[in-house]
Coordinates of C-alpha atoms in Angstrom, one line a residue:
Chain A
X1 CA -19.8 5.6 29.2
X2 CA -19.7 8.1 26.3
X3 CA -21.0 11.7 26.7
X4 CA -21.1 14.1 23.8
X5 CA -22.0 17.6 24.8
X6 CA -22.8 20.7 22.7
X7 CA -20.9 19.2 19.7
X8 CA -20.5 21.2 16.5
X9 CA -18.6 19.5 13.8
X10 CA -18.3 19.0 10.1
X11 CA -15.8 18.7 7.2
X12 CA -13.4 21.6 6.3
X13 CA -15.5 24.7 6.9
X14 CA -18.8 23.0 6.3
X15 CA -20.8 22.6 9.5
X16 CA -22.9 19.4 9.7
X17 CA -23.8 19.0 13.4
X18 CA -25.1 21.8 15.5
X19 CA -24.9 21.9 19.2
X20 CA -25.5 18.2 19.6
X21 CA -25.6 16.3 22.9
X22 CA -26.0 12.6 23.3
X23 CA -25.3 10.2 26.1
X24 CA -24.4 6.5 25.7
X25 CA -25.0 4.6 28.9
X26 CA -22.9 1.6 29.8
X27 CA -23.9 -1.9 28.6
X28 CA -26.8 -0.5 26.6
X29 CA -27.5 -0.3 22.9
X30 CA -28.0 3.4 21.9
X31 CA -29.5 3.9 18.5
X32 CA -29.2 7.0 16.3
X33 CA -31.7 7.2 13.5
X34 CA -32.7 9.9 11.0
X35 CA -33.1 10.7 7.3
X36 CA -30.2 10.8 4.8
X37 CA -27.9 13.7 5.4
X38 CA -28.9 14.2 9.0
X39 CA -25.3 13.8 10.2
X40 CA -25.5 10.3 11.6
X41 CA -22.2 9.2 10.2
X42 CA -20.6 12.6 10.9
X43 CA -21.4 12.0 14.6
X44 CA -19.4 8.8 14.6
X45 CA -16.6 10.4 12.5
X46 CA -16.5 13.3 15.0
X47 CA -16.1 10.9 17.9
X48 CA -13.3 9.1 16.0
X49 CA -11.6 12.4 15.2
X50 CA -12.0 11.8 11.4
X51 CA -14.3 14.8 11.0
X52 CA -13.4 18.3 12.2
X53 CA -14.7 19.2 15.7
X54 CA -15.4 23.0 16.0
X55 CA -16.7 23.1 19.5
X56 CA -18.1 21.0 22.3
X57 CA -16.8 18.2 24.4
X58 CA -16.5 14.4 24.0
X59 CA -16.0 12.4 27.1
X60 CA -15.2 8.7 27.4
X61 CA -15.6 7.6 31.0
X62 CA -15.3 11.2 32.2
X63 CA -12.0 11.9 30.4
X64 CA -11.9 14.0 27.3
X65 CA -11.1 12.3 24.0
X66 CA -11.4 15.3 21.8
X67 CA -8.5 15.7 19.4
X68 CA -6.9 12.4 20.1
X69 CA -5.6 10.8 16.8
X70 CA -7.8 8.0 15.4
X71 CA -5.4 5.2 16.0
X72 CA -4.9 6.2 19.6
X73 CA -8.7 6.1 20.1
X74 CA -8.7 2.5 19.0
X75 CA -6.1 1.9 21.7
X76 CA -8.4 3.5 24.2
X77 CA -11.0 0.9 23.6
X78 CA -13.3 2.5 21.0
X79 CA -14.0 0.1 18.1
X80 CA -15.3 1.7 15.0
X81 CA -16.9 -0.3 12.2
X82 CA -17.3 2.0 9.2
X83 CA -20.2 1.8 6.9
X84 CA -18.4 0.7 3.7
X85 CA -15.1 -1.0 3.3
X86 CA -14.9 -2.3 6.8
X87 CA -13.0 -5.5 5.9
X88 CA -9.7 -5.9 4.1
X89 CA -10.8 -7.6 0.9
X90 CA -7.3 -8.7 -0.1
X91 CA -6.5 -10.4 3.1
X92 CA -7.8 -13.7 4.4
X93 CA -10.4 -13.9 7.1
X94 CA -7.8 -15.0 9.6
X95 CA -5.5 -12.1 8.6
X96 CA -8.4 -9.7 8.9
X97 CA -9.0 -10.8 12.5
X98 CA -5.3 -10.7 13.4
X99 CA -5.1 -7.2 11.8
X100 CA -8.1 -6.0 13.9
X101 CA -6.2 -7.3 16.9
X102 CA -3.3 -5.1 15.9
X103 CA -2.7 -3.8 19.4
X104 CA -3.0 -7.1 21.2
X105 CA 0.0 -9.3 21.9
X106 CA 0.5 -12.3 19.6
X107 CA -0.9 -14.9 21.9
X108 CA -3.8 -12.7 22.9
X109 CA -4.7 -12.1 19.3
X110 CA -4.6 -15.8 18.5
X111 CA -6.9 -16.6 21.4
X112 CA -9.2 -13.8 20.6
X113 CA -9.4 -14.8 16.9
X114 CA -10.3 -18.4 18.0
X115 CA -13.0 -17.0 20.3
X116 CA -14.4 -15.0 17.4
X117 CA -14.7 -18.1 15.3
X118 CA -16.7 -19.6 18.1
X119 CA -19.0 -16.6 18.4
X120 CA -19.5 -16.4 14.6
X121 CA -19.4 -20.0 13.4
X122 CA -19.8 -18.8 9.8
X123 CA -16.3 -17.4 9.9
X124 CA -14.7 -20.7 10.9
X125 CA -15.9 -22.2 7.6
X126 CA -14.2 -19.5 5.6
X127 CA -11.2 -18.8 7.8
X128 CA -8.7 -19.2 4.9
X129 CA -10.6 -17.4 2.2
X130 CA -10.1 -13.9 1.1
X131 CA -12.5 -11.5 2.8
X132 CA -13.4 -10.1 -0.7
X133 CA -14.9 -13.5 -1.6
X134 CA -17.4 -13.5 1.3
X135 CA -21.0 -12.6 0.8
X136 CA -22.4 -9.3 2.1
X137 CA -23.8 -10.8 5.3
X138 CA -20.6 -12.8 6.0
X139 CA -18.5 -9.7 5.5
X140 CA -20.6 -7.8 7.9
X141 CA -20.2 -10.6 10.5
X142 CA -16.5 -10.4 9.9
X143 CA -16.6 -6.6 10.3
X144 CA -18.4 -7.0 13.7
X145 CA -15.9 -9.8 14.7
X146 CA -13.1 -7.5 13.8
X147 CA -14.6 -4.8 16.0
X148 CA -14.9 -7.2 18.9
X149 CA -11.3 -8.4 18.5
X150 CA -9.7 -5.6 20.6
X151 CA -11.9 -6.1 23.7
X152 CA -13.7 -2.8 23.1
X153 CA -15.3 -0.7 25.9
X154 CA -17.5 0.9 23.3
X155 CA -18.4 -0.1 19.8
X156 CA -19.5 2.4 17.1
X157 CA -21.5 0.7 14.4
X158 CA -22.2 2.6 11.2
X159 CA -25.2 1.4 9.2
X160 CA -24.5 -2.3 9.4
X161 CA -27.5 -3.2 7.3
X162 CA -26.4 -1.2 4.2
X163 CA -27.0 -3.1 1.0
X164 CA -27.9 -6.3 2.7
X165 CA -31.0 -8.4 1.9
X166 CA -33.6 -7.8 4.5
X167 CA -33.4 -11.3 6.0
X168 CA -29.6 -11.0 6.3
X169 CA -29.9 -7.5 7.8
X170 CA -32.3 -9.0 10.3
X171 CA -29.7 -11.6 11.2
X172 CA -27.0 -9.0 11.6
X173 CA -29.3 -7.0 13.9
X174 CA -29.9 -10.0 16.1
X175 CA -26.1 -10.4 16.4
X176 CA -25.9 -6.8 17.6
X177 CA -28.6 -7.4 20.2
X178 CA -26.8 -10.6 21.2
X179 CA -23.5 -8.7 21.7
X180 CA -25.2 -6.4 24.2
X181 CA -27.1 -9.2 26.0
X182 CA -24.4 -11.8 26.2
X183 CA -21.1 -9.9 26.0
X184 CA -22.3 -6.8 27.8
X185 CA -20.7 -4.4 25.3
X186 CA -21.7 -0.8 25.1
X187 CA -22.9 0.0 21.6
X188 CA -23.6 3.2 19.7
X189 CA -25.3 2.2 16.5
X190 CA -26.3 4.4 13.5
X191 CA -29.0 2.7 11.5
X192 CA -31.3 3.5 8.6
X193 CA -33.3 0.3 9.1
X194 CA -35.0 2.4 11.7
X195 CA -37.9 0.2 12.8
X196 CA -35.8 -2.9 13.6
X197 CA -33.1 -0.9 15.2
X198 CA -35.6 0.9 17.5
X199 CA -37.1 -2.4 18.5
X200 CA -33.8 -3.9 19.8
X201 CA -32.3 -0.6 21.1
X202 CA -32.5 0.8 24.6
X203 CA -32.1 4.5 24.1
X204 CA -32.8 6.3 20.8
X205 CA -31.8 9.7 19.3
X206 CA -33.6 11.0 16.2
X207 CA -31.2 13.2 14.3
X208 CA -32.5 15.6 11.7
X209 CA -30.3 18.2 9.8
X210 CA -27.6 17.9 12.5
X211 CA -29.9 18.5 15.4
X212 CA -31.6 16.1 17.9
X213 CA -35.3 16.0 17.4
X214 CA -36.1 13.2 19.8
X215 CA -34.2 11.5 22.6
X216 CA -35.4 8.9 25.0
X217 CA -36.7 5.4 25.1
X218 CA -36.1 3.6 21.8
X219 CA -39.4 1.8 21.5
X220 CA -41.3 4.9 22.6
X221 CA -40.1 6.6 19.5
X222 CA -42.1 4.0 17.5
X223 CA -45.2 5.4 19.2
X224 CA -44.7 8.9 17.9
X225 CA -46.6 8.6 14.7
X226 CA -45.7 12.1 13.5
X227 CA -42.0 11.8 13.9
X228 CA -42.0 8.2 12.5
X229 CA -43.9 9.1 9.3
X230 CA -42.1 12.4 8.8
X231 CA -38.5 11.3 9.3
X232 CA -38.3 7.5 9.3
X233 CA -40.7 6.4 6.7
X234 CA -42.6 4.3 9.2
X235 CA -46.3 4.8 8.7
X236 CA -48.8 4.4 11.5
X237 CA -51.7 2.3 10.2
X238 CA -54.8 3.0 12.2
X239 CA -56.6 -0.2 11.2
X240 CA -54.0 -2.5 12.8
X241 CA -54.0 -0.6 16.1
X242 CA -50.6 -0.8 17.7
X243 CA -48.8 -2.5 14.8
X244 CA -46.7 -0.6 12.4
X245 CA -45.4 -1.4 9.0
X246 CA -42.4 -0.3 7.1
X247 CA -43.2 1.6 4.0
X248 CA -40.7 2.2 1.1
X249 CA -41.0 5.9 1.2
X250 CA -38.0 7.9 0.1
X251 CA -36.4 9.0 3.3
X252 CA -34.6 12.0 2.1
X253 CA -37.4 13.7 0.3
X254 CA -38.7 15.6 3.3
X255 CA -35.3 16.8 4.5
X256 CA -33.7 19.6 2.6
Chain B
X1 CA -0.2 -45.7 -9.3
X2 CA -1.4 -42.9 -7.1
X3 CA 2.0 -41.6 -6.4
X4 CA 2.8 -41.6 -10.1
X5 CA -0.3 -39.5 -10.6
X6 CA 0.7 -37.2 -7.8
X7 CA 4.1 -36.7 -9.4
X8 CA 2.6 -36.1 -12.9
X9 CA 0.1 -33.6 -11.4
X10 CA 2.9 -31.7 -9.7
X11 CA 4.9 -31.7 -13.0
X12 CA 1.8 -30.5 -14.8
X13 CA 1.4 -27.7 -12.3
X14 CA 5.0 -26.6 -12.8
X15 CA 4.5 -26.7 -16.6
X16 CA 1.4 -24.4 -16.2
X17 CA 3.2 -21.8 -14.2
X18 CA 3.4 -18.3 -15.7
X19 CA 6.9 -17.8 -14.3
X20 CA 8.2 -20.8 -16.4
X21 CA 6.6 -19.5 -19.6
X22 CA 8.1 -16.0 -19.2
X23 CA 11.4 -17.6 -18.2
X24 CA 11.5 -19.6 -21.4
X25 CA 10.8 -16.5 -23.5
X26 CA 13.5 -14.6 -21.7
X27 CA 16.0 -17.5 -22.2
X28 CA 15.1 -17.7 -25.9
X29 CA 15.6 -14.0 -26.5
X30 CA 18.9 -14.0 -24.6
X31 CA 20.1 -17.0 -26.7
X32 CA 19.1 -15.2 -29.9
X33 CA 21.0 -12.0 -28.8
X34 CA 24.0 -14.0 -27.8
X35 CA 24.1 -15.8 -31.1
X36 CA 23.8 -12.6 -33.1
X37 CA 25.8 -10.1 -31.0
X38 CA 28.0 -12.0 -28.6
X39 CA 28.5 -11.9 -24.8
X40 CA 28.9 -8.2 -24.3
X41 CA 25.3 -7.4 -25.1
X42 CA 24.2 -10.1 -22.6
X43 CA 26.4 -8.5 -19.9
X44 CA 25.0 -5.1 -20.6
X45 CA 21.5 -6.4 -20.3
X46 CA 22.2 -8.2 -17.1
X47 CA 23.7 -5.0 -15.5
X48 CA 20.7 -3.0 -16.6
X49 CA 18.3 -5.7 -15.2
X50 CA 20.0 -5.8 -11.8
X51 CA 20.0 -2.0 -11.4
X52 CA 16.4 -1.6 -12.6
X53 CA 15.2 -4.6 -10.7
X54 CA 16.4 -3.0 -7.5
X55 CA 14.7 0.3 -8.4
X56 CA 11.5 -1.4 -9.5
X57 CA 11.3 -3.6 -6.5
X58 CA 11.5 -0.5 -4.3
X59 CA 8.7 1.1 -6.4
X60 CA 6.7 -2.1 -5.9
X61 CA 7.1 -1.8 -2.1
X62 CA 5.6 1.7 -2.2
X63 CA 3.1 1.5 -5.0
X64 CA 2.4 -2.2 -5.3
X65 CA 2.1 -3.1 -1.6
X66 CA 1.3 0.2 0.1
X67 CA -0.7 1.9 -2.6
X68 CA 1.2 5.1 -2.7
X69 CA 1.2 6.7 -6.2
X70 CA 5.0 6.9 -6.4
X71 CA 5.6 9.0 -9.5
X72 CA 8.7 10.5 -8.1
X73 CA 10.9 7.4 -8.0
X74 CA 13.6 9.3 -9.7
X75 CA 14.1 11.5 -6.6
X76 CA 15.4 8.7 -4.5
X77 CA 17.5 7.3 -7.4
X78 CA 19.0 10.8 -7.8
X79 CA 19.7 11.0 -4.0
X80 CA 21.8 7.8 -4.3
X81 CA 23.5 8.8 -7.5
X82 CA 24.5 12.2 -6.3
X83 CA 25.6 10.9 -2.9
X84 CA 27.9 8.3 -4.6
X85 CA 29.0 10.9 -7.1
X86 CA 29.8 13.6 -4.5
X87 CA 30.6 12.1 -1.2
X88 CA 32.9 9.0 -1.3
X89 CA 35.2 10.6 -3.8
X90 CA 35.6 13.6 -1.6
X91 CA 36.3 11.4 1.4
X92 CA 39.1 9.6 -0.5
X93 CA 40.5 12.9 -1.9
X94 CA 40.7 14.5 1.6
X95 CA 42.6 11.4 2.9
X96 CA 45.0 11.6 0.0
X97 CA 45.5 15.3 0.5
X98 CA 43.9 16.2 -2.9
X99 CA 41.4 19.0 -3.4
X100 CA 38.2 17.7 -1.8
X101 CA 36.1 20.8 -1.1
X102 CA 34.1 22.9 -3.5
X103 CA 36.6 22.5 -6.3
X104 CA 36.4 18.6 -6.3
X105 CA 33.5 18.7 -8.8
X106 CA 35.1 21.4 -11.1
X107 CA 35.7 19.7 -14.3
X108 CA 39.3 21.0 -14.6
X109 CA 40.1 19.5 -11.2
X110 CA 37.9 16.4 -11.2
X111 CA 39.5 14.8 -14.2
X112 CA 42.8 14.9 -12.5
X113 CA 41.7 13.9 -9.0
X114 CA 39.6 10.9 -9.8
X115 CA 42.2 9.0 -11.8
X116 CA 44.6 9.3 -8.8
X117 CA 41.9 7.9 -6.5
X118 CA 41.4 5.1 -9.1
X119 CA 45.1 4.3 -9.0
X120 CA 45.0 3.9 -5.3
X121 CA 41.9 1.8 -5.4
X122 CA 43.4 -0.4 -8.1
X123 CA 46.4 -1.1 -5.8
X124 CA 44.5 -3.1 -3.2
X125 CA 41.4 -5.2 -3.5
X126 CA 40.6 -4.6 0.2
X127 CA 40.4 -0.9 -0.4
X128 CA 38.3 -1.4 -3.5
X129 CA 35.8 -3.6 -1.5
X130 CA 35.8 -1.1 1.3
X131 CA 35.1 1.7 -1.1
X132 CA 32.2 -0.2 -2.7
X133 CA 30.6 -0.9 0.7
X134 CA 31.1 2.7 1.7
X135 CA 29.3 3.8 -1.5
X136 CA 26.4 1.5 -0.9
X137 CA 26.0 2.7 2.7
X138 CA 26.2 6.3 1.8
X139 CA 23.7 5.8 -1.1
X140 CA 21.3 4.0 1.2
X141 CA 21.6 6.5 4.0
X142 CA 21.1 9.5 1.8
X143 CA 18.1 7.8 0.1
X144 CA 16.5 7.2 3.5
X145 CA 17.0 10.8 4.5
X146 CA 15.6 12.1 1.2
X147 CA 12.7 9.6 1.5
X148 CA 11.9 10.9 4.9
X149 CA 12.1 14.5 3.8
X150 CA 9.8 13.8 0.9
X151 CA 7.4 12.0 3.1
X152 CA 6.9 15.0 5.3
X153 CA 4.9 17.3 3.0
X154 CA 3.6 14.3 1.0
X155 CA 2.1 12.3 3.8
X156 CA -1.1 14.4 4.1
X157 CA -1.9 14.3 0.4
X158 CA -3.8 11.6 -1.3
X159 CA -4.1 9.9 -4.6
X160 CA -3.7 12.2 -7.6
X161 CA -2.4 15.1 -5.6
X162 CA 0.2 12.9 -4.0
X163 CA 1.3 11.5 -7.4
X164 CA 1.6 15.0 -8.9
X165 CA 3.7 16.3 -6.0
X166 CA 6.0 13.3 -6.2
X167 CA 6.4 13.9 -9.9
X168 CA 7.3 17.5 -9.3
X169 CA 9.7 16.6 -6.5
X170 CA 11.5 14.2 -8.8
X171 CA 12.1 16.8 -11.5
X172 CA 13.1 19.4 -8.9
X173 CA 16.0 17.2 -7.8
X174 CA 17.2 16.7 -11.3
X175 CA 17.3 20.5 -12.0
X176 CA 19.0 21.3 -8.7
X177 CA 21.7 18.8 -9.6
X178 CA 22.0 20.2 -13.1
X179 CA 22.4 23.8 -11.9
X180 CA 24.3 23.4 -8.7
X181 CA 28.0 22.6 -9.6
X182 CA 28.9 21.8 -6.0
X183 CA 26.9 18.5 -6.0
X184 CA 28.1 16.5 -8.9
X185 CA 29.4 19.1 -11.3
X186 CA 26.2 20.5 -12.7
X187 CA 26.2 20.5 -16.5
X188 CA 29.7 19.0 -16.7
X189 CA 29.3 15.4 -15.3
X190 CA 31.6 14.5 -12.4
X191 CA 33.6 11.3 -12.6
X192 CA 33.1 8.7 -10.0
X193 CA 36.0 6.6 -8.6
X194 CA 35.8 3.1 -9.8
X195 CA 36.1 0.2 -7.2
X196 CA 36.2 -2.3 -10.0
X197 CA 39.3 -0.8 -11.6
X198 CA 41.4 -3.5 -10.0
X199 CA 40.0 -6.1 -12.4
X200 CA 41.2 -4.1 -15.4
X201 CA 39.7 -5.4 -18.6
X202 CA 37.6 -8.0 -16.8
X203 CA 35.7 -5.1 -14.9
X204 CA 32.5 -5.9 -16.7
X205 CA 32.5 -9.6 -16.0
X206 CA 32.9 -8.8 -12.2
X207 CA 30.3 -6.1 -12.0
X208 CA 27.6 -8.5 -13.2
X209 CA 27.8 -11.1 -10.4
X210 CA 28.5 -8.4 -7.8
X211 CA 25.4 -6.4 -8.7
X212 CA 23.4 -9.6 -9.1
X213 CA 24.2 -10.7 -5.5
X214 CA 23.2 -7.3 -4.2
X215 CA 19.9 -7.5 -6.1
X216 CA 19.2 -11.0 -4.8
X217 CA 19.9 -9.9 -1.3
X218 CA 17.4 -7.0 -1.7
X219 CA 14.9 -9.4 -3.3
X220 CA 15.1 -11.8 -0.4
X221 CA 14.9 -8.9 2.1
X222 CA 11.8 -7.5 0.4
X223 CA 10.2 -10.9 0.1
X224 CA 10.6 -11.4 3.9
X225 CA 9.4 -7.9 4.6
X226 CA 6.2 -8.2 2.6
X227 CA 5.3 -11.5 4.2
X228 CA 5.9 -10.2 7.7
X229 CA 3.2 -8.5 9.8
X230 CA 4.6 -5.2 8.5
X231 CA 3.8 -6.4 5.0
X232 CA 0.3 -7.1 6.2
X233 CA 0.0 -3.6 7.5
X234 CA 1.0 -2.2 4.1
X235 CA -1.7 -4.2 2.3
X236 CA -4.2 -3.2 4.9
X237 CA -3.3 0.4 4.2
X238 CA -3.6 -0.2 0.5
X239 CA -7.0 -1.8 1.0
X240 CA -8.7 0.6 3.2
X241 CA -7.2 3.5 5.0
X242 CA -10.1 4.4 7.3
X243 CA -10.5 0.8 8.5
X244 CA -6.8 0.4 9.0
X245 CA -6.8 3.6 11.1
X246 CA -9.8 2.4 13.1
X247 CA -8.1 -0.8 13.8
X248 CA -5.4 1.2 15.6
X249 CA -2.8 1.5 12.9
X250 CA -0.9 4.7 12.7
X251 CA -1.2 5.2 9.0
X252 CA 1.2 8.2 8.8
X253 CA 3.9 6.2 10.5
X254 CA 3.4 3.1 8.3
X255 CA 3.4 5.1 5.2
X256 CA 6.5 7.0 6.2
X257 CA 8.2 3.7 6.9
X258 CA 7.3 2.4 3.5
X259 CA 8.6 5.6 1.8
X260 CA 11.8 5.5 3.7
X261 CA 12.6 1.9 3.1
X262 CA 11.6 2.2 -0.6
X263 CA 13.8 5.4 -1.1
X264 CA 16.7 3.7 0.7
X265 CA 16.6 0.7 -1.7
X266 CA 16.0 2.9 -4.8
X267 CA 19.0 5.1 -3.8
X268 CA 21.2 2.0 -3.6
X269 CA 20.1 1.3 -7.2
X270 CA 21.0 4.8 -8.2
X271 CA 24.4 4.5 -6.5
X272 CA 25.2 1.2 -8.3
X273 CA 24.1 2.9 -11.6
X274 CA 26.7 5.6 -11.3
X275 CA 29.4 3.2 -10.2
X276 CA 28.7 1.2 -13.3
X277 CA 28.6 4.2 -15.7
X278 CA 31.6 5.9 -13.9
X279 CA 30.1 9.4 -14.0
X280 CA 27.1 11.4 -12.9
X281 CA 25.3 13.5 -15.4
X282 CA 22.5 15.2 -13.5
X283 CA 20.6 15.9 -16.7
X284 CA 20.6 12.1 -17.5
X285 CA 18.6 11.3 -14.4
X286 CA 15.3 11.8 -16.0
X287 CA 11.8 10.9 -14.9
X288 CA 11.5 8.8 -18.1
X289 CA 14.3 6.5 -17.2
X290 CA 13.9 6.3 -13.5
X291 CA 10.2 6.7 -12.9
X292 CA 8.2 5.7 -16.0
X293 CA 10.3 2.8 -17.2
X294 CA 10.2 1.3 -13.7
X295 CA 6.4 1.7 -13.7
X296 CA 6.1 -0.1 -17.0
X297 CA 8.4 -2.9 -15.7
X298 CA 6.2 -3.2 -12.6
X299 CA 2.9 -3.2 -14.5
X300 CA 4.2 -5.8 -16.9
X301 CA 5.6 -8.0 -14.3
X302 CA 2.7 -7.8 -11.8
X303 CA 2.0 -5.2 -9.2
X304 CA 2.5 -6.5 -5.8
X305 CA 4.7 -9.5 -6.9
X306 CA 8.4 -9.3 -6.4
X307 CA 9.1 -12.3 -8.7
X308 CA 6.8 -10.7 -11.3
X309 CA 8.8 -7.5 -11.1
X310 CA 12.0 -9.3 -11.7
X311 CA 10.6 -11.0 -14.7
X312 CA 9.0 -7.8 -16.0
X313 CA 12.4 -5.9 -15.8
X314 CA 14.2 -8.8 -17.5
X315 CA 11.7 -9.2 -20.4
X316 CA 11.2 -5.5 -21.1
X317 CA 15.0 -4.7 -20.8
X318 CA 15.7 -7.3 -23.4
X319 CA 12.9 -5.9 -25.7
X320 CA 14.3 -2.4 -25.2
X321 CA 17.8 -3.5 -26.0
X322 CA 16.6 -5.4 -29.1
X323 CA 14.7 -2.4 -30.4
X324 CA 17.8 -0.1 -29.9
X325 CA 20.1 -2.6 -31.7
X326 CA 17.8 -3.7 -34.5
X327 CA 15.5 -0.7 -35.1
X328 CA 17.2 0.6 -38.2
X329 CA 17.7 -2.9 -39.6
X330 CA 14.2 -4.3 -39.0
X331 CA 12.1 -1.2 -38.9
X332 CA 13.9 0.9 -41.5
X333 CA 10.9 0.6 -43.8
X334 CA 8.9 2.8 -41.4
X335 CA 10.9 5.8 -42.6
X336 CA 9.0 5.5 -45.9
X337 CA 5.7 6.2 -44.2
X338 CA 7.3 9.1 -42.2
X339 CA 8.0 7.3 -38.9
X340 CA 11.5 7.5 -37.6
X341 CA 12.5 4.1 -36.0
X342 CA 14.5 6.2 -33.5
X343 CA 11.3 6.7 -31.5
X344 CA 10.3 3.0 -31.3
X345 CA 11.8 2.6 -27.9
X346 CA 9.4 5.2 -26.5
X347 CA 6.6 3.7 -28.5
X348 CA 7.3 0.4 -26.8
X349 CA 6.9 2.1 -23.4
X350 CA 3.5 3.4 -24.3
X351 CA 2.4 0.2 -26.1
X352 CA 3.4 -2.0 -23.1
X353 CA 1.5 0.2 -20.7
X354 CA -1.6 0.1 -22.9
X355 CA -1.4 -3.6 -23.6
X356 CA -0.9 -4.5 -20.0
X357 CA -3.9 -2.4 -18.9
X358 CA -6.1 -3.9 -21.6
X359 CA -5.1 -7.5 -21.5
X360 CA -3.0 -8.2 -18.5
X361 CA -4.3 -6.0 -15.7
X362 CA -2.6 -8.1 -13.1
X363 CA 0.7 -8.5 -15.0
X364 CA 2.6 -11.5 -16.1
X365 CA 3.0 -13.0 -12.7
X366 CA 0.1 -11.7 -10.6
X367 CA 0.2 -11.1 -6.8
X368 CA -0.5 -14.2 -4.8
X369 CA -2.4 -14.7 -1.6
X370 CA 0.4 -15.0 0.9
X371 CA -0.1 -16.7 4.2
X372 CA 1.3 -14.7 7.1
X373 CA 1.0 -17.7 9.5
X374 CA 3.6 -20.4 9.8
X375 CA 3.2 -23.3 7.5
X376 CA 2.3 -25.9 10.2
X377 CA -0.5 -23.6 11.5
X378 CA -1.9 -23.1 8.0
X379 CA -2.0 -26.9 7.7
X380 CA -3.8 -27.2 11.0
X381 CA -6.4 -24.6 10.0
X382 CA -6.9 -26.3 6.6
X383 CA -7.4 -29.6 8.3
X384 CA -10.0 -28.1 10.6
X385 CA -11.8 -26.7 7.5
X386 CA -12.0 -30.1 5.9
X387 CA -13.6 -31.5 9.1

């Protein structure tokens, strides 16, 4: 579906990603994990043409999308859910959904919005409230629903679990897995809740300082104790055999 | 019994509305001014209110709804004022075979040509009306052109940088007008032909309702616009640019549209202003009058609320006028402590901005949640919610 090859990008003159190649297969959940400052968000920004791309190629279904303005990329079927501020706080939930369906026709948008309230029943309850009055988890559901509004070929999710309570983050993760399983949507997800993301993901990339340190099967990365403890804060505990636990190590401390 | 309760609840709701309270204060102040100074001061206030309401509503579209830091409102006002000062008079002069080129704005020529045009306009009300409409169209068109030109370099800037650029552009226009005689006479103000001359002494009494109707039309237009899907796009842009862009919105285009519409309306305000004063003094088109006062009006009234803006302009214009009239009478004692009451008007501007920020951050009439959906659909959704 999406192929990024030899990508170098950054902001202004600052280079963040170095010669990076990833591949997002169709109808699969591809997970990008890594410590803070690795360039995970920059990768999504480069795809969306928000960051500066210096060299390399970005292909969506074998046609180049490099240099296409952001709003046109949305029309090409890429749906990007930013990390922060992904809903319009001063509009109602209904308006948010309609706004996300900006490129659809009126009746299409209406149908799609009703479909969304069926997929996410929590939104139906609050359909007329301002998005700013929703709780963190509900907002994230709304953000995902907004991403789904425009029948995306590909969804780019940027750290959906940011500042959510663990139990709510877990629920959001389950929704993402459900989207792949039931709706068959291709997803590229950047996540710092690495363990859970790797459990539900199909393919995984470990990004460190703008370079790919690991690529391959997602759950297999969980069995690489060295990478896990060094970059993801997941400690391998020998007593429990194959079980792992999440430690609260500072992720960024090793990476400088 | 229940219906009675329902009625009294409704009545109570109306009594509690901020609009009503502000309206009562405005009416009381107007009554006081009428009692002490007569009708002329009321007419002057009403004209000021209509002109500044138009300018402030255009500012509200750009800053209140779209979130652009428009500190160069004066630029578009100047565009309208200069266009009305320089173009319609020349058109009339060329039809009448009078000097209409470079020499039209020369003070020695201008003061002979304009009265002749006025005489012609005064001879037929149809011609007066046509001239007024021509002025408004020319003002709006030149405002839109200037708005578009300003949006070109400004569109890629953000926040403070955009605000500073706008501020500079506004002043730039004033100084060009002051130094380039060809436009509106430079340092010697050019006279503007008067479409209201036909009414003679009653000129004032006619200007008020005419300007009021224009302001109301613009008010209705902007209210419709901000409630349309386009208005939703503007709020989306104000809320979050990145998300708006990711949703497929061309933010450069929407921002340009907002700037062009806003500049067009502000220029109409500027055009009406010079039609009212009868001459264009470039040096009088300052950022204080046409950028900072409108900002104060908007902040007091309520950012993002057209009704609020109208109320803010009304209340603050009355206060301004009262200070100008009564400053030496009421505040003369301040001289004893070394404060000249002459500056109280500007003190009011600063005080209003500080008080609003501290105690009324959303203004007198705050922005409301406005439903974009038709009323019957809203009812349907609400009914679903209750189930």
